[in-house]
CSV table of C-alpha atoms and ligand atoms in Angstrom, one decimal:
chain,number,residue,atom,x,y,z
A,25,UNK,CA,-21.3,35.3,41.5
A,26,UNK,CA,-21.8,32.3,39.3
A,27,UNK,CA,-18.8,30.8,37.7
A,28,UNK,CA,-18.4,31.1,34.0
A,29,UNK,CA,-19.3,27.9,32.2
A,30,UNK,CA,-16.1,26.1,31.2
A,31,UNK,CA,-15.1,26.6,27.6
A,32,UNK,CA,-14.3,23.3,26.1
A,33,UNK,CA,-10.5,23.3,25.4
A,34,UNK,CA,-11.0,22.4,21.7
A,35,UNK,CA,-13.3,25.3,21.0
A,36,UNK,CA,-12.0,28.4,19.4
A,37,UNK,CA,-13.7,31.7,19.0
A,38,UNK,CA,-14.4,31.6,15.4
A,39,UNK,CA,-15.2,28.0,15.1
A,40,UNK,CA,-18.9,28.2,14.8
A,41,UNK,CA,-18.9,31.1,12.4
A,42,UNK,CA,-16.3,29.2,10.4
A,43,UNK,CA,-18.4,26.1,10.3
A,44,UNK,CA,-21.4,28.2,9.3
A,45,UNK,CA,-19.4,29.8,6.5
A,46,UNK,CA,-18.2,26.3,5.3
A,47,UNK,CA,-21.8,25.1,5.5
A,48,UNK,CA,-23.0,27.9,3.2
A,49,UNK,CA,-20.1,27.5,0.9
A,50,UNK,CA,-20.6,23.8,0.5
A,51,UNK,CA,-24.3,23.9,-0.1
A,52,UNK,CA,-26.3,20.8,-0.9
A,53,UNK,CA,-25.3,17.7,-2.9
A,54,UNK,CA,-27.6,15.1,-4.3
A,55,UNK,CA,-25.8,12.3,-2.5
A,56,UNK,CA,-26.0,14.1,0.9
A,57,UNK,CA,-29.4,13.5,2.6
A,58,UNK,CA,-27.9,15.3,5.6
A,59,UNK,CA,-24.6,17.2,5.2
A,60,UNK,CA,-22.8,19.7,7.5
A,61,UNK,CA,-24.8,20.7,10.6
A,62,UNK,CA,-25.9,17.5,12.3
A,63,UNK,CA,-24.0,15.0,14.5
A,64,UNK,CA,-23.1,12.9,11.5
A,65,UNK,CA,-23.7,13.1,7.8
A,66,UNK,CA,-26.3,10.8,6.0
A,67,UNK,CA,-25.0,9.7,2.7
A,68,UNK,CA,-26.9,8.0,-0.1
A,69,UNK,CA,-24.5,5.3,-1.1
A,70,UNK,CA,-24.3,4.2,-4.8
A,71,UNK,CA,-23.7,0.7,-6.0
A,72,UNK,CA,-21.6,-1.4,-5.5
A,73,UNK,CA,-21.4,-2.5,-1.9
A,74,UNK,CA,-17.7,-2.2,-1.5
A,75,UNK,CA,-16.2,1.0,-0.3
A,76,UNK,CA,-12.8,2.6,-0.7
A,77,UNK,CA,-11.5,4.7,2.1
A,78,UNK,CA,-8.3,6.8,2.0
A,79,UNK,CA,-7.0,9.4,4.5
A,80,UNK,CA,-4.0,11.8,4.3
A,81,UNK,CA,-2.9,14.4,6.8
A,82,UNK,CA,-0.9,17.5,6.0
A,83,UNK,CA,1.1,19.2,8.8
A,84,UNK,CA,2.4,22.7,8.4
A,85,UNK,CA,6.2,22.7,8.5
A,86,UNK,CA,6.3,19.0,7.5
A,87,UNK,CA,4.2,18.8,4.4
A,88,UNK,CA,3.8,22.4,3.4
A,89,UNK,CA,4.9,25.9,4.2
A,90,UNK,CA,2.5,28.8,4.1
A,91,UNK,CA,5.3,31.1,2.9
A,92,UNK,CA,5.4,29.0,-0.3
A,93,UNK,CA,1.8,27.9,-0.8
A,94,UNK,CA,-1.4,29.8,-0.4
A,95,UNK,CA,-4.0,28.4,2.0
A,96,UNK,CA,-6.2,27.7,-1.0
A,97,UNK,CA,-3.5,25.5,-2.5
A,98,UNK,CA,-3.0,23.7,0.7
A,99,UNK,CA,-6.7,23.0,1.1
A,100,UNK,CA,-6.9,21.8,-2.5
A,101,UNK,CA,-3.9,19.5,-2.1
A,102,UNK,CA,-5.3,17.9,1.1
A,103,UNK,CA,-8.2,16.7,-1.0
A,104,UNK,CA,-6.2,16.1,-4.2
A,105,UNK,CA,-3.8,13.6,-2.6
A,106,UNK,CA,-6.7,11.5,-1.4
A,107,UNK,CA,-8.3,11.6,-4.8
A,108,UNK,CA,-5.1,10.4,-6.3
A,109,UNK,CA,-5.2,7.4,-3.9
A,110,UNK,CA,-8.8,6.7,-5.0
A,111,UNK,CA,-7.7,6.9,-8.6
A,112,UNK,CA,-4.9,4.5,-7.9
A,113,UNK,CA,-7.4,1.9,-6.8
A,114,UNK,CA,-9.4,2.4,-10.0
A,115,UNK,CA,-12.2,4.0,-8.0
A,116,UNK,CA,-14.3,7.1,-8.1
A,117,UNK,CA,-14.6,9.4,-5.1
A,118,UNK,CA,-18.0,9.9,-3.5
A,119,UNK,CA,-17.6,11.9,-0.3
A,120,UNK,CA,-15.0,13.5,1.9
A,121,UNK,CA,-14.7,14.7,5.5
A,122,UNK,CA,-12.2,17.2,6.8
A,123,UNK,CA,-10.4,17.5,10.1
A,124,UNK,CA,-8.8,20.9,10.7
A,125,UNK,CA,-6.6,22.1,13.6
A,126,UNK,CA,-6.2,25.8,13.2
A,127,UNK,CA,-3.5,27.8,15.0
A,128,UNK,CA,-5.1,30.0,17.6
A,129,UNK,CA,-5.7,33.6,16.5
A,130,UNK,CA,-5.9,33.1,12.8
A,131,UNK,CA,-8.7,30.6,12.5
A,132,UNK,CA,-11.4,32.5,10.7
A,133,UNK,CA,-9.8,33.7,7.5
A,134,UNK,CA,-7.2,30.9,7.2
A,135,UNK,CA,-10.0,28.3,7.7
A,136,UNK,CA,-12.1,29.9,5.0
A,137,UNK,CA,-9.3,30.1,2.5
A,138,UNK,CA,-8.3,26.4,3.1
A,139,UNK,CA,-11.8,25.4,2.6
A,140,UNK,CA,-12.2,27.6,-0.5
A,141,UNK,CA,-9.4,25.5,-2.2
A,142,UNK,CA,-10.7,22.2,-1.0
A,143,UNK,CA,-14.4,22.9,-1.9
A,144,UNK,CA,-13.4,24.1,-5.3
A,145,UNK,CA,-11.8,20.8,-6.1
A,146,UNK,CA,-14.6,18.8,-4.5
A,147,UNK,CA,-17.1,20.6,-6.8
A,148,UNK,CA,-14.9,20.0,-9.8
A,149,UNK,CA,-14.7,16.3,-9.1
A,150,UNK,CA,-18.3,15.9,-7.8
A,151,UNK,CA,-17.2,14.9,-4.3
A,152,UNK,CA,-19.8,15.6,-1.6
A,153,UNK,CA,-18.2,17.4,1.4
A,154,UNK,CA,-20.1,15.6,4.1
A,155,UNK,CA,-18.6,17.1,7.3
A,156,UNK,CA,-15.6,17.4,9.4
A,157,UNK,CA,-14.2,18.6,12.7
A,158,UNK,CA,-12.6,21.9,13.6
A,159,UNK,CA,-10.4,22.7,16.6
A,160,UNK,CA,-8.0,25.4,17.7
A,161,UNK,CA,-4.4,24.5,18.4
A,162,UNK,CA,-1.2,26.0,19.9
A,163,UNK,CA,0.7,23.8,17.4
A,164,UNK,CA,1.0,24.0,13.7
A,165,UNK,CA,-1.8,23.9,11.2
A,166,UNK,CA,-3.0,20.3,10.6
A,167,UNK,CA,-5.4,19.4,7.8
A,168,UNK,CA,-6.6,15.8,7.4
A,169,UNK,CA,-9.0,14.7,4.7
A,170,UNK,CA,-10.7,11.3,4.5
A,171,UNK,CA,-12.3,10.4,1.2
A,172,UNK,CA,-14.6,7.5,0.7
A,173,UNK,CA,-15.2,6.1,-2.8
A,174,UNK,CA,-16.5,3.3,-4.8
A,175,UNK,CA,-14.6,0.9,-7.0
A,176,UNK,CA,-15.3,1.4,-10.7
A,177,UNK,CA,-16.9,-1.7,-12.4
A,178,UNK,CA,-14.1,-4.2,-12.7
A,179,UNK,CA,-12.1,-2.5,-9.9
A,180,UNK,CA,-10.6,-2.2,-7.4
A,181,UNK,CA,-7.1,-2.6,-8.9
A,182,UNK,CA,-4.4,-3.4,-6.4
A,183,UNK,CA,-0.6,-3.1,-6.3
A,184,UNK,CA,-0.4,-6.9,-6.2
A,185,UNK,CA,-1.5,-7.9,-9.6
A,186,UNK,CA,1.5,-7.3,-11.8
A,187,UNK,CA,2.7,-10.3,-13.9
A,188,UNK,CA,5.9,-10.9,-15.9
A,189,UNK,CA,5.4,-9.7,-19.4
A,190,UNK,CA,3.2,-6.8,-18.4
A,191,UNK,CA,4.1,-3.4,-19.7
A,192,UNK,CA,4.7,-0.5,-17.3
A,193,UNK,CA,2.8,2.6,-18.4
A,194,UNK,CA,3.0,6.0,-16.7
A,195,UNK,CA,0.8,9.0,-17.2
A,196,UNK,CA,2.1,12.6,-17.4
A,197,UNK,CA,5.7,13.7,-16.7
A,198,UNK,CA,7.9,12.9,-13.7
A,199,UNK,CA,10.3,14.8,-11.5
A,200,UNK,CA,10.8,18.3,-10.2
A,201,UNK,CA,7.3,18.6,-8.8
A,202,UNK,CA,8.3,20.3,-5.6
A,203,UNK,CA,8.2,23.9,-7.0
A,204,UNK,CA,4.7,24.0,-8.4
A,205,UNK,CA,3.3,20.7,-9.6
A,206,UNK,CA,2.7,19.2,-6.2
A,207,UNK,CA,0.3,22.1,-5.5
A,208,UNK,CA,-1.4,22.1,-8.8
A,209,UNK,CA,-1.6,18.5,-10.0
A,210,UNK,CA,-4.8,17.0,-11.4
A,211,UNK,CA,-5.7,13.7,-9.7
A,212,UNK,CA,-5.7,11.1,-12.5
A,213,UNK,CA,-9.3,9.8,-11.9
A,214,UNK,CA,-10.4,9.8,-15.6
A,215,UNK,CA,-7.2,8.2,-16.7
A,216,UNK,CA,-7.5,5.4,-14.1
A,217,UNK,CA,-11.0,4.7,-15.5
A,218,UNK,CA,-9.7,4.6,-19.0
A,219,UNK,CA,-6.8,2.3,-18.1
A,220,UNK,CA,-9.3,-0.1,-16.4
A,221,UNK,CA,-11.6,0.0,-19.5
A,222,UNK,CA,-8.7,-1.3,-21.5
A,223,UNK,CA,-9.4,-4.7,-20.0
A,224,UNK,CA,-5.7,-5.4,-19.3
A,225,UNK,CA,-5.0,-3.4,-16.1
A,226,UNK,CA,-3.3,-5.7,-13.6
A,227,UNK,CA,-1.8,-3.4,-11.0
A,228,UNK,CA,-2.0,0.4,-10.3
A,229,UNK,CA,-0.3,2.8,-8.0
A,230,UNK,CA,0.0,6.6,-7.8
A,231,UNK,CA,3.5,8.0,-7.7
A,232,UNK,CA,3.7,9.9,-4.5
A,233,UNK,CA,7.1,8.7,-3.1
A,234,UNK,CA,8.9,8.8,-6.4
A,235,UNK,CA,9.0,6.4,-9.4
A,236,UNK,CA,11.6,4.0,-8.0
A,237,UNK,CA,10.0,3.8,-4.5
A,238,UNK,CA,6.5,3.3,-5.8
A,239,UNK,CA,7.6,0.9,-8.5
A,240,UNK,CA,9.2,-1.2,-5.7
A,241,UNK,CA,5.8,-1.1,-3.8
A,242,UNK,CA,4.3,-2.8,-6.8
A,243,UNK,CA,7.2,-5.3,-7.2
A,244,UNK,CA,7.1,-6.2,-3.5
A,245,UNK,CA,3.3,-6.7,-3.5
A,246,UNK,CA,3.3,-8.6,-6.8
A,247,UNK,CA,6.4,-10.7,-6.2
A,248,UNK,CA,8.0,-9.6,-9.5
A,249,UNK,CA,10.9,-7.5,-10.9
A,250,UNK,CA,11.0,-4.8,-13.6
A,251,UNK,CA,13.2,-3.4,-16.3
A,252,UNK,CA,12.8,0.2,-17.2
A,253,UNK,CA,14.2,2.1,-20.2
A,254,UNK,CA,15.7,5.4,-19.2
A,255,UNK,CA,15.0,7.0,-22.6
A,256,UNK,CA,11.3,6.4,-22.3
A,257,UNK,CA,10.8,7.9,-18.9
A,258,UNK,CA,8.8,11.2,-19.4
A,259,UNK,CA,10.7,14.1,-17.8
A,260,UNK,CA,9.1,17.2,-16.6
A,261,UNK,CA,10.5,20.4,-18.1
A,262,UNK,CA,12.1,22.5,-15.4
A,263,UNK,CA,10.3,25.8,-14.7
A,264,UNK,CA,11.9,28.9,-16.2
A,265,UNK,CA,14.7,30.0,-13.9
A,266,UNK,CA,15.0,26.5,-12.4
A,267,UNK,CA,16.9,24.8,-15.3
A,268,UNK,CA,19.8,24.0,-13.1
A,269,UNK,CA,19.1,21.6,-10.3
A,270,UNK,CA,20.6,23.1,-7.1
A,271,UNK,CA,22.1,19.7,-6.3
A,272,UNK,CA,23.4,19.1,-9.8
A,273,UNK,CA,21.2,16.0,-10.4
A,274,UNK,CA,20.0,15.2,-13.9
A,275,UNK,CA,16.4,15.4,-15.0
A,276,UNK,CA,16.3,11.6,-15.1
A,277,UNK,CA,17.5,11.4,-11.5
A,278,UNK,CA,14.8,13.8,-10.5
A,279,UNK,CA,12.2,11.8,-12.4
A,280,UNK,CA,13.2,8.6,-10.7
A,281,UNK,CA,13.6,9.7,-7.2
A,282,UNK,CA,11.6,12.9,-6.6
A,283,UNK,CA,8.1,12.4,-5.1
A,284,UNK,CA,4.7,14.0,-5.3
A,285,UNK,CA,4.2,13.5,-9.1
A,286,UNK,CA,0.8,12.1,-8.4
A,287,UNK,CA,0.9,10.3,-11.8
A,288,UNK,CA,-0.3,6.8,-12.3
A,289,UNK,CA,2.1,3.8,-12.8
A,290,UNK,CA,0.2,0.9,-14.3
A,291,UNK,CA,1.1,-2.7,-15.1
A,292,UNK,CA,-0.9,-3.6,-18.2
A,293,UNK,CA,-1.1,-6.8,-20.2
A,294,UNK,CA,1.0,-6.3,-23.4
A,295,UNK,CA,-1.8,-6.4,-26.0
A,296,UNK,CA,-4.0,-3.9,-24.1
A,297,UNK,CA,-0.9,-1.8,-23.4
A,298,UNK,CA,0.0,-1.6,-27.1
A,299,UNK,CA,-3.5,-0.5,-27.9
A,300,UNK,CA,-3.4,2.2,-25.2
A,301,UNK,CA,-0.1,3.5,-26.5
A,302,UNK,CA,-1.2,3.5,-30.1
A,303,UNK,CA,-4.4,5.4,-29.4
A,304,UNK,CA,-4.4,6.8,-25.8
A,305,UNK,CA,-8.0,7.3,-24.6
A,306,UNK,CA,-7.2,10.6,-22.9
A,307,UNK,CA,-5.2,13.7,-23.6
A,308,UNK,CA,-2.8,13.2,-20.7
A,309,UNK,CA,0.5,11.8,-22.0
A,310,UNK,CA,0.9,8.1,-21.6
A,311,UNK,CA,4.3,6.4,-21.9
A,312,UNK,CA,5.5,2.8,-22.0
A,313,UNK,CA,8.6,2.9,-19.8
A,314,UNK,CA,9.4,-0.8,-19.4
A,315,UNK,CA,8.2,-4.2,-18.4
A,316,UNK,CA,7.6,-6.5,-15.5
A,317,UNK,CA,10.0,-9.4,-15.3
A,318,UNK,CA,10.6,-12.4,-13.1
A,319,UNK,CA,12.6,-11.6,-9.9
A,320,UNK,CA,12.3,-9.1,-7.1
A,321,UNK,CA,14.3,-6.0,-8.2
A,322,UNK,CA,14.4,-3.4,-10.9
A,323,UNK,CA,17.1,-2.4,-13.4
A,324,UNK,CA,17.4,0.5,-15.8
A,325,UNK,CA,18.6,0.3,-19.4
A,326,UNK,CA,20.6,3.5,-19.9
A,327,UNK,CA,20.7,5.3,-23.3
A,328,UNK,CA,24.3,4.1,-23.7
A,329,UNK,CA,23.3,0.5,-23.4
A,330,UNK,CA,24.5,0.0,-19.8
A,331,UNK,CA,22.1,-1.8,-17.5
A,332,UNK,CA,22.3,-0.4,-13.9
A,333,UNK,CA,20.4,-1.6,-10.9
A,334,UNK,CA,17.5,0.7,-9.8
A,335,UNK,CA,17.4,0.7,-6.0
A,336,UNK,CA,14.1,1.7,-4.3
A,337,UNK,CA,15.4,5.1,-3.4
A,338,UNK,CA,17.8,7.6,-4.8
A,339,UNK,CA,20.8,6.3,-6.7
A,340,UNK,CA,21.5,9.4,-8.6
A,341,UNK,CA,25.3,9.1,-8.5
A,342,UNK,CA,25.0,6.1,-10.9
A,343,UNK,CA,23.1,8.2,-13.4
A,344,UNK,CA,25.3,11.2,-13.7
B,9,LIG,P1,-19.9,17.7,17.0
B,9,LIG,O1,-19.6,18.4,18.3
B,9,LIG,O2,-21.2,17.0,16.9
B,9,LIG,O3,-18.8,16.9,16.4
B,9,LIG,P2,-19.1,19.9,15.4
B,9,LIG,O4,-19.4,21.2,16.0
B,9,LIG,O5,-17.7,19.4,15.5
B,9,LIG,O6,-20.2,18.9,15.9
B,9,LIG,O7,-19.5,20.1,13.9
B,9,LIG,C1,-20.7,20.6,13.5
B,9,LIG,C2,-21.0,20.2,12.0
B,9,LIG,O8,-20.0,20.9,11.2
B,9,LIG,C3,-20.9,18.7,11.7
B,9,LIG,O9,-21.8,18.4,10.7
B,9,LIG,C4,-19.5,18.6,11.2
B,9,LIG,O10,-19.4,17.5,10.3
B,9,LIG,C5,-19.3,19.9,10.5
B,9,LIG,N1,-17.9,20.4,10.4
B,9,LIG,C6,-17.1,20.8,11.4
B,9,LIG,N2,-15.9,21.2,11.0
B,9,LIG,C7,-15.9,21.1,9.6
B,9,LIG,C8,-15.0,21.3,8.6
B,9,LIG,N3,-13.7,21.7,8.8
B,9,LIG,N4,-15.4,21.0,7.3
B,9,LIG,C9,-16.6,20.6,7.0
B,9,LIG,N5,-17.5,20.4,8.0
B,9,LIG,C10,-17.2,20.6,9.3
B,10,LIG,MG1,-16.9,17.6,16.0
């Protein structure tokens, strides 16, 4: 009796049907000379020569919980967080590849639903899904997406360009994102382009760790400090039924220290910032929340006139 050929350990039963399903679902894209189905994708690369690359990995039980998020939402988010990073460089996304480790036994349907969410956002943002890798695992679901993009003309815009006197502008509203917003946010790609077009965009970051933490990334990279005005920080309205923060923190404390807002924080030359605020070039709210100053730390002007230090991470006790 001849021995069975060994089954490669990373192969799972439904892997090939899943990849076939993904291949049909994704279809063709004008920038993909060769897409899913060969050993590597062949991509028609647009000008310019420089390329942006971002990767983010989501692990079940660490970054998401399938009791609280649908597979479609998780798949969408895995791409969306990368698109937010590309936006934060003042870039446009071009293509993406996906790595998927599916818990054994539920690969087929779960894999399809993850990809349904991911491909839907890829289509909406004109990102070519160029390929990926799929494996079975005895561990938790892991989904890693890599996006490659191109800097917009005049980009990329780094964290390191903020200068004293720059205004600090923020898109959208901040805080309390962990119930729904973190699964539904729109990556601020168009807004980043419009901020760049203002001609005064010096530094840019997306708020993923929280306003204070991400502001400090800009301050550290730029060698500057900042002063924020509490009254001008745009607060997300709590969802119905969630008006009372379980830990008693104020909406301002949430806005400053919660993460996963995926809004843009920009340091903009004052003249260009004033024009942007007077006539925002997009429908997303845009707020001037303070300015870049000399130094290396941040402080917050409270509504009652007190000035309190703003540490990189939570300091909510000082706000309440
Ligand atoms: P190889 O053994 O050459 O790596 P694979 O069987 O891993 O080939 O993949 C076959 C094709 O399917 C490749 O084009 C790959 O990019 C694509 N692919 C595999 N998994 C995914 C996925 N989760 N999403 C999109 N494309 C995928
Ligand atoms: Mg492979």
